[in-house]
XYZ file of C-alpha atoms in Angstrom:
734
model
C 47.033 14.141 -9.249
C 47.576 14.463 -13.091
C 44.218 12.659 -13.793
C 42.363 14.595 -11.012
C 43.420 17.855 -12.792
C 42.694 16.420 -16.332
C 39.151 15.355 -15.164
C 38.311 18.510 -13.377
C 39.452 20.681 -16.441
C 37.403 18.626 -18.653
C 34.278 18.779 -16.535
C 34.957 22.611 -16.203
C 34.983 23.187 -19.892
C 32.324 20.574 -20.684
C 29.262 21.282 -18.868
C 26.787 20.149 -21.474
C 27.847 16.646 -21.528
C 28.221 16.676 -17.570
C 24.975 17.918 -17.203
C 23.443 15.173 -19.545
C 24.902 12.484 -17.230
C 23.695 14.406 -14.207
C 20.264 14.439 -15.578
C 20.191 10.652 -16.407
C 21.837 9.785 -13.148
C 18.943 11.707 -11.386
C 16.450 10.008 -13.252
C 17.437 6.670 -12.949
C 18.067 7.335 -8.830
C 14.595 8.814 -8.820
C 12.858 5.801 -10.386
C 14.808 3.261 -8.546
C 13.849 4.986 -5.184
C 10.463 5.156 -6.373
C 10.243 1.602 -7.461
C 11.582 0.208 -4.256
C 9.713 2.306 -1.939
C 6.413 1.646 -3.604
C 7.177 -2.150 -3.783
C 7.887 -1.915 -0.132
C 4.497 -0.185 0.674
C 2.575 -2.548 -1.519
C 4.141 -5.331 0.383
C 3.533 -3.805 3.664
C -0.128 -3.205 2.878
C -0.584 -6.648 1.792
C 0.749 -8.220 5.047
C -1.335 -5.580 7.139
C -4.384 -6.839 5.335
C -3.713 -10.536 5.869
C -2.788 -10.115 9.592
C -5.657 -8.096 9.963
C -7.986 -10.533 8.650
C -6.398 -13.776 9.942
C -3.746 -12.954 12.145
C -0.095 -13.054 11.877
C 0.653 -16.678 13.100
C 2.411 -18.990 10.909
C 1.813 -22.433 11.962
C -0.907 -23.928 14.152
C -1.378 -26.868 16.143
C -4.732 -28.110 17.564
C -5.115 -30.742 20.344
C -4.863 -31.798 24.074
C -1.691 -29.838 24.553
C -0.215 -29.571 28.220
C 2.322 -26.976 29.466
C 4.895 -29.235 29.306
C 4.200 -30.287 25.447
C 3.937 -26.409 24.830
C 7.459 -25.886 26.652
C 8.661 -28.390 23.992
C 7.318 -26.433 21.259
C 9.037 -23.321 22.375
C 12.227 -24.972 22.666
C 12.786 -26.184 19.070
C 15.611 -24.490 17.779
C 13.642 -22.716 14.936
C 10.785 -21.299 16.939
C 10.980 -17.814 17.667
C 7.593 -17.752 19.680
C 4.749 -20.090 20.552
C 1.491 -19.288 22.599
C -2.128 -20.670 23.174
C -4.730 -18.978 21.234
C -7.387 -18.314 23.797
C -10.224 -17.375 21.353
C -9.903 -20.883 19.388
C -8.947 -22.947 22.345
C -11.859 -24.755 24.285
C -11.234 -26.345 27.636
C -8.430 -29.037 27.275
C -8.411 -28.606 23.575
C -5.648 -26.137 22.847
C -4.632 -24.073 19.733
C -1.340 -23.141 19.642
C 0.019 -20.349 17.333
C 3.759 -20.792 16.258
C 6.131 -18.388 14.779
C 9.267 -19.185 13.341
C 12.623 -17.467 13.097
C 13.322 -18.971 9.708
C 9.967 -18.902 7.781
C 11.660 -21.054 4.842
C 12.066 -24.048 7.292
C 8.475 -24.135 8.516
C 7.410 -27.184 6.355
C 10.210 -29.108 7.521
C 10.117 -27.979 11.401
C 6.101 -28.465 11.626
C 6.004 -32.131 10.994
C 8.895 -32.483 13.342
C 7.111 -30.774 16.059
C 3.823 -32.862 15.404
C 5.934 -36.066 15.479
C 7.623 -34.996 18.841
C 4.171 -34.307 20.397
C 2.879 -37.560 18.716
C -0.082 -35.463 16.967
C -1.411 -36.440 13.789
C -0.740 -34.096 10.750
C -4.447 -33.505 10.225
C -4.109 -31.276 13.570
C -1.382 -28.916 11.818
C -2.050 -25.913 9.816
C -0.198 -23.423 7.972
C -0.925 -19.740 7.429
C -0.293 -20.117 3.506
C -1.329 -16.809 2.336
C 0.973 -14.941 4.572
C 3.862 -17.220 3.976
C 3.443 -16.712 0.254
C 3.765 -13.006 0.929
C 7.228 -13.880 2.074
C 7.801 -16.305 -0.970
C 7.488 -19.483 1.129
C 5.450 -22.121 -0.478
C 4.468 -25.772 0.463
C 6.968 -27.866 -1.410
C 4.109 -30.499 -1.915
C 2.112 -27.844 -3.679
C 2.534 -28.086 -7.397
C 0.594 -24.732 -8.079
C 1.632 -22.409 -5.590
C 0.605 -18.565 -5.768
C 2.907 -16.806 -7.918
C 1.309 -13.187 -7.417
C 4.136 -11.946 -5.181
C 6.853 -13.694 -7.511
C 5.383 -12.146 -10.600
C 5.369 -8.641 -8.752
C 9.042 -9.071 -7.644
C 10.020 -10.243 -11.078
C 8.520 -7.294 -12.617
C 10.349 -4.917 -10.165
C 13.909 -6.719 -10.833
C 13.221 -6.308 -14.530
C 12.668 -2.734 -14.352
C 15.270 -1.986 -11.933
C 17.799 -3.918 -14.127
C 16.624 -1.946 -17.079
C 17.211 1.552 -15.310
C 21.096 0.641 -16.286
C 20.230 1.364 -19.707
C 19.188 5.080 -19.267
C 22.682 6.169 -18.016
C 24.736 3.775 -19.902
C 23.818 5.494 -22.964
C 24.481 8.819 -21.852
C 28.292 7.701 -20.638
C 28.830 6.057 -23.786
C 27.973 8.960 -25.951
C 30.070 11.262 -23.774
C 33.015 8.809 -24.006
C 32.604 8.215 -27.839
C 33.270 11.999 -28.114
C 36.410 11.716 -26.250
C 38.043 8.913 -28.375
C 40.552 11.070 -30.071
C 41.639 12.856 -26.633
C 42.164 9.342 -24.909
C 44.223 8.333 -28.139
C 46.635 11.096 -27.679
C 46.939 10.275 -24.007
C 47.497 6.443 -24.661
C 50.228 7.314 -27.196
C 52.238 9.337 -24.550
C 52.106 6.402 -22.082
C 48.633 6.523 -20.242
C 47.764 2.937 -19.446
C 44.290 1.378 -19.873
C 43.789 1.023 -16.129
C 44.202 4.821 -15.625
C 42.040 5.734 -18.540
C 39.500 3.494 -17.105
C 40.319 5.153 -13.430
C 39.983 8.621 -15.007
C 36.513 7.870 -16.550
C 35.149 6.262 -13.301
C 36.150 9.256 -11.269
C 34.479 11.568 -13.611
C 31.314 9.349 -13.390
C 31.434 9.381 -9.323
C 31.833 12.985 -9.260
C 29.045 13.755 -11.553
C 26.546 10.899 -9.979
C 26.841 11.818 -6.121
C 24.668 14.403 -5.913
C 22.147 13.638 -8.557
C 21.873 10.193 -6.930
C 21.049 11.642 -3.300
C 18.437 14.082 -4.502
C 16.951 11.567 -6.687
C 16.766 9.110 -4.095
C 15.090 11.399 -1.696
C 12.568 12.786 -4.467
C 11.695 9.060 -5.212
C 10.729 8.702 -1.604
C 8.611 11.755 -1.645
C 6.884 10.950 -4.806
C 5.915 7.365 -3.473
C 4.426 9.154 -0.612
C 2.313 11.165 -2.893
C 1.317 7.913 -4.804
C 0.446 6.041 -1.680
C -1.815 9.082 -0.729
C -3.397 9.109 -4.277
C -4.100 5.644 -4.116
C -5.711 5.892 -0.680
C -8.187 8.451 -2.146
C -8.695 6.457 -5.485
C -8.898 2.834 -4.164
C -9.531 3.272 -0.282
C -7.890 1.325 2.549
C -6.539 -1.890 2.039
C -8.837 -3.236 4.768
C -11.653 -2.197 7.035
C -9.404 -3.040 9.742
C -6.245 -1.071 8.640
C -5.447 2.145 7.256
C -3.507 2.560 4.203
C -0.583 4.902 5.196
C 2.787 5.528 3.741
C 5.624 3.557 5.658
C 9.506 3.262 4.925
C 12.298 1.105 6.062
C 15.966 2.482 6.276
C 17.020 -0.625 4.681
C 15.013 0.417 1.557
C 16.941 3.626 1.393
C 20.289 1.641 1.749
C 19.257 -0.852 -0.980
C 18.105 2.203 -3.199
C 21.654 4.152 -2.770
C 23.534 1.071 -3.275
C 21.683 -0.141 -6.349
C 21.763 3.392 -7.771
C 25.528 3.429 -7.094
C 26.175 -0.147 -8.609
C 24.000 1.068 -11.657
C 26.350 4.216 -12.128
C 29.360 2.627 -11.840
C 28.381 -0.546 -14.051
C 26.930 1.875 -16.698
C 30.002 3.960 -16.831
C 32.559 0.877 -16.442
C 31.029 -0.820 -19.806
C 31.985 2.019 -22.240
C 35.367 2.951 -20.270
C 36.157 -0.646 -20.769
C 35.514 -0.769 -24.292
C 37.460 2.497 -24.702
C 40.580 1.720 -22.745
C 40.870 -1.531 -24.946
C 41.391 0.449 -28.141
C 44.989 1.042 -29.532
C 46.163 4.616 -29.545
C 46.234 4.347 -33.682
C 42.620 3.451 -33.456
C 41.522 6.220 -31.097
C 43.607 8.808 -32.700
C 42.187 7.881 -35.965
C 38.558 7.805 -33.972
C 37.873 4.398 -35.570
C 35.099 3.720 -32.989
C 32.310 4.804 -35.346
C 29.701 2.529 -36.849
C 31.013 0.651 -39.957
C 28.595 -0.290 -42.751
C 27.799 -3.888 -42.769
C 28.182 -4.223 -46.757
C 28.477 -7.755 -46.597
C 25.039 -8.367 -44.934
C 21.863 -8.525 -46.833
C 18.292 -7.736 -45.606
C 16.023 -9.532 -48.081
C 12.702 -8.831 -46.395
C 13.271 -4.958 -46.665
C 14.869 -5.214 -50.003
C 11.923 -6.666 -51.355
C 9.503 -4.407 -49.402
C 11.283 -0.803 -49.957
C 14.038 -1.487 -52.621
C 17.554 0.062 -52.315
C 16.277 2.240 -49.424
C 15.149 -0.951 -47.624
C 18.711 -2.665 -48.169
C 20.483 0.562 -46.860
C 18.367 1.050 -43.875
C 18.762 -2.721 -42.982
C 22.607 -2.311 -43.431
C 22.533 0.637 -40.902
C 20.508 -1.018 -38.355
C 22.552 -4.102 -38.544
C 25.627 -2.161 -37.972
C 24.223 -0.310 -35.006
C 22.602 -3.382 -33.554
C 24.696 -3.270 -30.412
C 23.568 0.035 -29.581
C 20.148 -0.292 -30.549
C 19.865 -3.532 -28.663
C 18.958 -1.666 -25.560
C 16.127 0.329 -27.027
C 14.810 -2.909 -28.759
C 14.707 -4.787 -25.554
C 13.175 -2.029 -23.652
C 10.523 -1.531 -26.138
C 9.797 -5.167 -26.506
C 9.731 -5.595 -22.715
C 7.429 -2.642 -22.096
C 5.029 -3.623 -24.676
C 4.948 -7.373 -23.654
C 4.738 -6.268 -19.908
C 1.705 -3.877 -20.977
C -0.196 -6.385 -23.081
C 0.379 -9.282 -20.730
C -0.382 -7.267 -17.661
C -3.824 -5.900 -19.027
C -4.469 -9.571 -20.541
C -3.895 -11.114 -17.020
C -5.805 -8.241 -15.111
C -8.841 -8.908 -17.623
C -8.696 -12.720 -17.176
C -8.652 -12.274 -13.372
C -11.698 -9.858 -13.710
C -13.585 -12.211 -15.850
C -12.996 -15.182 -13.601
C -14.111 -13.138 -10.400
C -17.042 -12.007 -12.175
C -18.096 -15.435 -13.172
C -17.182 -17.487 -10.333
C -18.374 -14.662 -7.516
C -20.278 -11.836 -8.650
C -22.401 -13.592 -11.092
C -22.819 -16.960 -9.294
C -23.952 -15.088 -6.135
C -25.654 -11.954 -7.602
C -29.290 -13.561 -6.602
C -28.012 -15.021 -3.385
C -27.469 -11.941 -1.221
C -27.732 -8.084 -1.480
C -26.690 -7.212 2.049
C -24.174 -9.101 4.144
C -23.462 -8.559 7.895
C -21.015 -9.984 10.190
C -22.095 -9.908 13.915
C -18.780 -9.959 15.969
C -18.532 -12.194 18.884
C -22.173 -13.284 19.092
C -23.599 -16.649 18.724
C -26.579 -17.154 16.811
C -28.846 -17.885 19.885
C -27.809 -14.638 21.306
C -28.902 -12.774 18.149
C -32.524 -11.522 18.627
C -33.297 -9.112 15.530
C -34.052 -11.761 13.085
C -37.788 -10.768 13.084
C -37.277 -7.176 13.248
C -34.840 -7.344 10.021
C -37.557 -9.313 8.286
C -39.974 -6.597 8.636
C -37.897 -3.688 7.276
C -39.304 -1.875 4.083
C -37.319 -3.481 1.108
C -36.490 -6.782 2.618
C -37.564 -9.738 1.099
C -35.876 -12.548 2.965
C -33.388 -12.685 6.076
C -31.372 -15.746 6.998
C -29.186 -15.497 10.202
C -26.711 -18.185 10.467
C -23.415 -19.170 12.029
C -20.564 -21.888 10.996
C -18.818 -24.459 13.108
C -16.005 -26.745 11.859
C -16.479 -30.431 12.971
C -15.574 -33.911 11.409
C -17.655 -36.775 10.555
C -16.962 -40.645 10.371
C -18.065 -42.557 7.277
C -17.466 -46.126 7.270
C -15.858 -47.133 3.806
C -18.851 -49.383 2.793
C -21.321 -46.330 3.130
C -19.706 -44.515 0.332
C -21.585 -44.050 -2.653
C -21.381 -46.569 -5.405
C -20.359 -43.858 -7.973
C -17.595 -42.715 -5.559
C -16.542 -46.257 -4.758
C -16.187 -47.006 -8.817
C -13.792 -44.316 -8.944
C -11.534 -46.194 -6.337
C -13.222 -44.553 -3.512
C -12.591 -41.390 -1.429
C -9.115 -42.165 -0.721
C -8.299 -42.125 -4.688
C -10.208 -38.961 -5.194
C -8.462 -36.813 -2.710
C -5.724 -37.106 -0.300
C -7.292 -34.670 2.307
C -8.979 -37.414 4.176
C -7.424 -39.835 6.694
C -8.793 -43.124 8.355
C -9.209 -44.031 11.783
C -8.252 -46.948 13.762
C -11.553 -48.747 13.083
C -11.266 -48.074 9.246
C -13.679 -45.243 8.669
C -12.750 -42.182 6.819
C -12.278 -38.906 8.999
C -14.212 -36.282 6.605
C -14.491 -32.770 7.377
C -18.043 -31.785 8.150
C -18.606 -28.156 8.233
C -22.134 -27.274 10.213
C -24.216 -24.389 9.061
C -26.448 -23.396 11.693
C -29.492 -21.591 10.699
C -32.521 -19.644 12.321
C -35.259 -21.957 12.636
C -37.661 -20.275 10.209
C -34.844 -20.333 7.499
C -34.364 -24.012 8.086
C -37.751 -24.863 7.858
C -37.986 -22.935 4.470
C -35.128 -24.751 3.136
C -36.570 -28.121 4.213
C -39.594 -27.175 2.223
C -37.942 -25.817 -0.564
C -36.031 -29.089 -1.044
C -38.981 -31.109 -0.865
C -38.565 -32.773 2.557
C -40.906 -32.571 5.783
C -40.327 -29.437 7.817
C -38.781 -30.376 10.839
C -36.047 -28.862 13.156
C -34.931 -31.964 14.840
C -32.239 -33.195 12.380
C -29.841 -32.170 9.653
C -29.844 -31.858 6.109
C -26.709 -33.186 4.411
C -25.477 -31.895 1.186
C -24.517 -35.252 -0.628
C -22.305 -33.862 -3.327
C -18.660 -34.500 -3.868
C -16.681 -32.954 -6.881
C -15.342 -35.476 -9.410
C -12.034 -33.968 -9.699
C -10.937 -36.757 -11.894
C -13.449 -36.270 -14.923
C -13.994 -32.237 -14.495
C -12.322 -29.163 -13.620
C -13.138 -26.666 -11.059
C -14.970 -24.366 -13.357
C -17.179 -26.890 -14.965
C -17.673 -29.167 -11.980
C -19.314 -32.465 -12.352
C -20.632 -34.161 -8.963
C -21.017 -37.371 -7.568
C -23.180 -38.559 -4.368
C -21.039 -38.691 -1.517
C -22.559 -41.235 0.729
C -25.328 -44.001 0.308
C -28.662 -42.273 0.952
C -29.945 -45.004 3.171
C -27.764 -43.945 6.044
C -30.199 -42.081 8.601
C -27.510 -40.801 10.925
C -24.437 -38.840 11.007
C -21.635 -39.508 13.474
C -19.917 -36.101 14.139
C -17.160 -35.049 16.638
C -14.941 -31.937 17.289
C -11.521 -31.516 15.884
C -8.966 -33.340 18.055
C -11.914 -34.999 19.947
C -12.249 -38.445 18.160
C -13.033 -40.238 21.159
C -16.046 -38.038 21.881
C -18.640 -38.500 19.110
C -22.184 -37.313 18.538
C -24.816 -39.381 16.457
C -27.329 -37.180 15.147
C -30.455 -37.847 12.870
C -30.286 -37.016 9.069
C -33.542 -35.871 7.951
C -32.666 -35.885 4.173
C -29.736 -36.067 1.732
C -30.013 -32.966 -0.655
C -28.490 -31.688 -3.897
C -29.467 -28.085 -3.660
C -27.817 -25.578 -1.319
C -29.585 -22.810 0.748
C -29.465 -19.336 -0.644
C -26.159 -18.150 0.991
C -22.921 -16.535 -0.335
C -20.929 -19.289 0.921
C -18.080 -21.252 -0.528
C -17.843 -24.875 0.994
C -14.823 -27.065 1.085
C -14.193 -29.616 -1.525
C -14.638 -33.196 -0.339
C -16.555 -32.105 2.844
C -19.880 -33.384 3.803
C -21.916 -30.205 4.828
C -24.455 -30.382 7.408
C -27.430 -27.894 7.838
C -28.969 -27.768 11.163
C -31.728 -25.608 12.844
C -30.818 -23.251 15.957
C -33.172 -25.544 18.115
C -31.061 -28.643 17.052
C -27.561 -27.016 17.518
C -28.510 -26.237 21.134
C -28.619 -29.605 21.740
C -25.340 -30.478 19.830
C -22.908 -27.750 20.914
C -22.342 -29.352 24.560
C -20.917 -32.462 22.809
C -19.223 -30.618 19.814
C -17.958 -27.546 21.438
C -18.424 -23.974 20.295
C -18.989 -22.735 16.623
C -17.075 -19.773 15.281
C -17.482 -16.669 17.097
C -19.337 -14.566 14.438
C -22.803 -14.682 13.185
C -23.992 -13.775 9.825
C -27.055 -12.066 8.297
C -27.757 -12.539 4.614
C -30.460 -9.909 3.381
C -32.241 -10.237 0.081
C -34.127 -7.161 -1.062
C -37.431 -7.300 -2.782
C -36.179 -6.063 -6.000
C -34.488 -2.980 -5.463
C -31.212 -3.486 -7.197
C -29.799 0.021 -7.635
C -26.845 1.187 -5.425
C -28.740 3.944 -3.689
C -31.648 1.292 -2.754
C -29.050 -1.080 -1.366
C -27.195 1.603 0.400
C -30.345 2.784 2.101
C -31.288 -0.743 3.174
C -27.674 -1.721 4.579
C -27.763 1.575 6.586
C -31.180 0.861 7.762
C -30.485 -2.728 8.897
C -27.050 -1.358 10.551
C -28.947 1.083 12.494
C -31.152 -1.631 13.938
C -28.163 -3.971 14.839
C -25.683 -1.453 15.976
C -27.710 -0.475 18.825
C -26.709 -3.998 20.605
C -24.188 -5.532 18.574
C -20.856 -4.887 16.731
C -21.420 -5.247 13.241
C -19.509 -4.918 9.762
C -21.535 -5.150 6.691
C -21.351 -4.865 2.963
C -23.552 -4.673 0.178
C -23.480 -6.502 -3.345
C -23.376 -3.589 -5.740
C -20.792 -1.394 -3.704
C -18.291 -4.693 -3.318
C -18.586 -4.939 -7.181
C -17.606 -1.467 -7.762
C -14.902 -1.700 -4.959
C -13.438 -4.528 -6.867
C -13.778 -2.695 -10.200
C -11.720 0.397 -8.741
C -9.028 -2.180 -7.379
C -8.744 -3.638 -10.860
C -8.314 -0.118 -12.233
C -5.885 0.698 -9.551
C -3.706 -2.398 -10.424
C -3.912 -1.353 -14.129
C -2.704 1.889 -13.144
C 0.148 0.595 -11.078
C 1.456 -2.159 -13.175
C 0.651 0.184 -16.264
C 3.105 2.691 -14.864
C 6.112 0.212 -14.533
C 5.522 -0.686 -18.219
C 5.333 2.971 -18.996
C 8.735 3.181 -17.386
C 10.033 0.597 -19.238
C 8.803 2.212 -22.676
C 10.572 5.402 -21.682
C 13.719 3.746 -21.216
C 13.576 2.209 -24.620
C 12.270 5.586 -26.355
C 14.957 7.594 -24.528
C 17.588 5.357 -25.923
C 15.914 5.545 -29.536
C 16.399 9.311 -29.199
C 19.886 8.977 -27.805
C 20.877 6.549 -30.595
C 19.165 8.463 -33.281
C 20.540 12.246 -32.223
C 23.739 10.971 -30.547
C 25.248 9.385 -33.461
C 24.436 12.028 -36.016
C 28.135 12.756 -36.105
C 29.088 9.214 -37.020
C 26.494 9.162 -39.803
C 27.258 12.277 -41.523
C 29.966 10.465 -43.526
C 27.414 7.645 -44.252
C 24.838 9.635 -45.657
C 27.784 11.904 -47.619
C 28.527 8.876 -49.292
C 25.188 8.133 -50.334
C 24.801 11.454 -51.658
C 28.007 11.090 -53.694
C 26.275 8.142 -55.787
C 23.269 9.997 -56.442
C 20.801 9.422 -53.397
C 18.508 12.014 -53.256
C 17.292 13.858 -50.001
C 13.759 12.255 -50.447
C 15.552 8.764 -50.474
C 17.357 9.372 -47.438
C 13.819 10.485 -45.489
C 12.548 7.172 -46.727
C 15.485 5.345 -45.308
C 14.831 7.068 -41.860
C 11.250 6.140 -42.143
C 12.022 2.576 -42.659
C 14.585 2.439 -39.836
C 11.998 4.039 -37.785
C 9.371 1.542 -38.677
C 11.756 -1.317 -38.025
C 12.912 -0.063 -34.625
C 9.163 0.353 -33.406
C 7.717 -2.467 -35.393
C 9.885 -5.501 -34.558
C 9.369 -5.168 -30.644
C 5.711 -5.292 -31.405
C 5.491 -7.901 -33.947
C 7.610 -10.146 -31.359
C 5.491 -9.363 -28.640
C 2.339 -10.058 -30.305
C 2.716 -13.838 -30.701
C 3.997 -14.071 -27.226
C 1.161 -12.410 -25.936
C -1.221 -14.544 -27.574
C 0.404 -17.682 -26.261
C 0.328 -16.199 -22.939
C -3.533 -15.915 -23.442
C -3.975 -19.266 -24.599
C -2.111 -20.757 -21.631
C -3.741 -18.470 -18.990
C -7.291 -19.138 -20.344
C -6.410 -23.215 -20.495
C -5.036 -22.945 -17.076
C -8.141 -21.492 -15.699
C -10.343 -23.804 -17.741
C -11.885 -20.269 -19.437
C -12.981 -20.790 -23.072
C -10.641 -18.488 -24.942
C -13.552 -17.233 -26.985
C -15.057 -15.340 -23.555
C -11.692 -13.757 -23.089
C -11.465 -12.475 -26.722
C -15.128 -10.848 -26.438
C -13.465 -8.671 -23.708
C -9.792 -8.355 -24.826
C -8.179 -4.880 -24.113
C -7.288 -4.471 -27.832
C -7.696 -0.785 -27.819
C -5.195 0.095 -25.011
C -2.876 -2.162 -26.376
C -3.048 -0.738 -29.947
C -2.960 2.769 -28.416
C 0.090 2.095 -26.436
C 1.691 0.458 -29.628
C 1.015 3.689 -31.560
C 2.485 5.835 -28.880
C 5.576 3.618 -29.211
C 5.553 3.918 -32.797
C 4.707 7.523 -32.800
C 7.922 8.623 -30.585
C 10.239 6.305 -32.454
C 9.298 8.317 -35.912
C 9.443 11.537 -34.019
C 13.168 10.712 -32.994
C 13.974 9.633 -36.595
C 12.238 12.820 -37.705
C 14.173 14.950 -35.604
C 17.478 13.447 -36.399
C 16.828 13.261 -40.271
C 15.930 16.992 -40.202
C 19.141 17.758 -38.385
C 21.321 15.545 -40.796
C 19.798 16.697 -44.103
C 20.665 20.593 -42.864
C 24.376 19.788 -42.136
C 26.945 20.244 -44.882
C 27.601 16.671 -45.763
C 29.994 17.318 -48.402
C 32.299 18.799 -45.514
C 32.126 15.070 -44.137
C 33.619 13.559 -47.073
C 36.539 15.775 -46.688
C 37.070 14.921 -42.995
C 38.403 11.490 -42.494
C 38.405 11.668 -38.742
C 34.562 11.651 -38.686
C 33.611 8.007 -39.190
């Protein structure tokens, strides 16, 4: 009861210190709520984008699966649900989508399911992109996607850093009460009671600001999502970007905010309760000068003022550690984030936009329409502004290649089994290789035949006879080898899971040039290009192709956004009269990509700014909050002849070191990251340095330095306006 009355009396008569703590707790709770809410929304949007595009399945098995075998799958302990995917199933060939209770066991359980059903692992597939968003990665993949891990690490660092905002407020308030608690300790107050008193005050001051800050953080997050929707647009054409929230997020936010408050108050309370009564009464908790330590660099650069500044910084190194780490992490995060996004932008531009800039101008997906049912090819070709139109469809098949028919170049490297592990061997010793089929409209296929120097004929396939030499080249500067010997005049194909039902088709020629399409083909796959007429005779044996057809349109030279928008609209007006169509044009997609990258910079930059604010706030707190302790220090300097101009110089040196040290430490780390990232992506460092975000990084550094200088300017001005002689006569002000 006595401690409750003491705390109530102190809070009533010291409203200013209470308000500073409440403000710090409010800001910390607001930022925690904003971070958790925004991170949850980003995660949900990413999940929605993936599921809208590819479905929400986790594992998939394809084969002749009976109802009894389907029941076996469903009865596995970790299987939550399993069902037949009717769109991908054909006759007896079933595709089963599997959902797991514990996603982290999927890579252990899927092989067990396949073994139970006696199905080879090549008939299994994992939804790797969706699983990676739940931080589930293939244990055999030594280079898993780490984007979500990177975002989570940033979130954890920022959340932990928020402790530093309020810890300093508690510490400064408690330091001012050392003398009081020394007296209470001398009359019998136990350390446990002192800690309980301080934590009780922290709880009283923090409850309402914590709740209001958490609620406001949710509102701000909702506003950010709406602003991002206006700026970036929806995350997917099939999904709308909306603000979403889960009750667990607010529970985590309040619990983490409460833990932050208690931990921040407990640290200085524990330190204060350990002081002896004599130390507390004499108020010996000030900052002693470290006379025994030497600062050679500052001494050489700035003389005696540098030595004194270095001495003061070392004496306060523990209290300044918060500011140093916050500033260093903010500058490191900002510079690394900008460099990472710049590298990603360069890579995307080189491998996609510049690679395919002459391959397409407008791309349309005709939903649930086989190529033989699409009858507008000629009309589209005759549209104003159109140079060329290709209509095509894709099918995923397999091909059998006898080992002896590998190319000599491939065999010299050890054969297909050495270059890649993605192929298997059938009972007759033949390689089972993926053979994607691209079905082109007859006119486009004949043009492709002529362009590659072959006889125009729709009754046969053109085979892209190239395989990536991954042993002697990287993915960015690939070197290719012939896949098979070109004496082979037929190709043996079969549908996935239908090894016993093969089809042998004639090969017109082997080519090393791809048709002008915006398509990426799998590595170590033997791609077949066939005409629509040829496909009509093949599909009964191989099964249906993918459900959608694609229309690639090249303009006749009109490359402006206005021209492509007009061409896209005209083409869509024709096709939408009979078909469900989605489309995009090259320039608009490039602009959308730039907006997404800019939005990523804004979001990640905002996190870095929060870290910088934490560091800057601690610089101000330390500079202004320790004026009382530093009065005696500067009074001593004045007594031995130090002039006000020299004291100003000391403050300037301290500001320079406070802001400069994190920047100087960060720059080589950032340079090392750039070299590593560029090497990992096989990008020449010179290419990056030509587009390096030097100006934003320098501006960020200048802002940090400017605020540090402002804090020391205000602190120095206040200190020099005080009566320093009075400090020498008061022995309690240390």
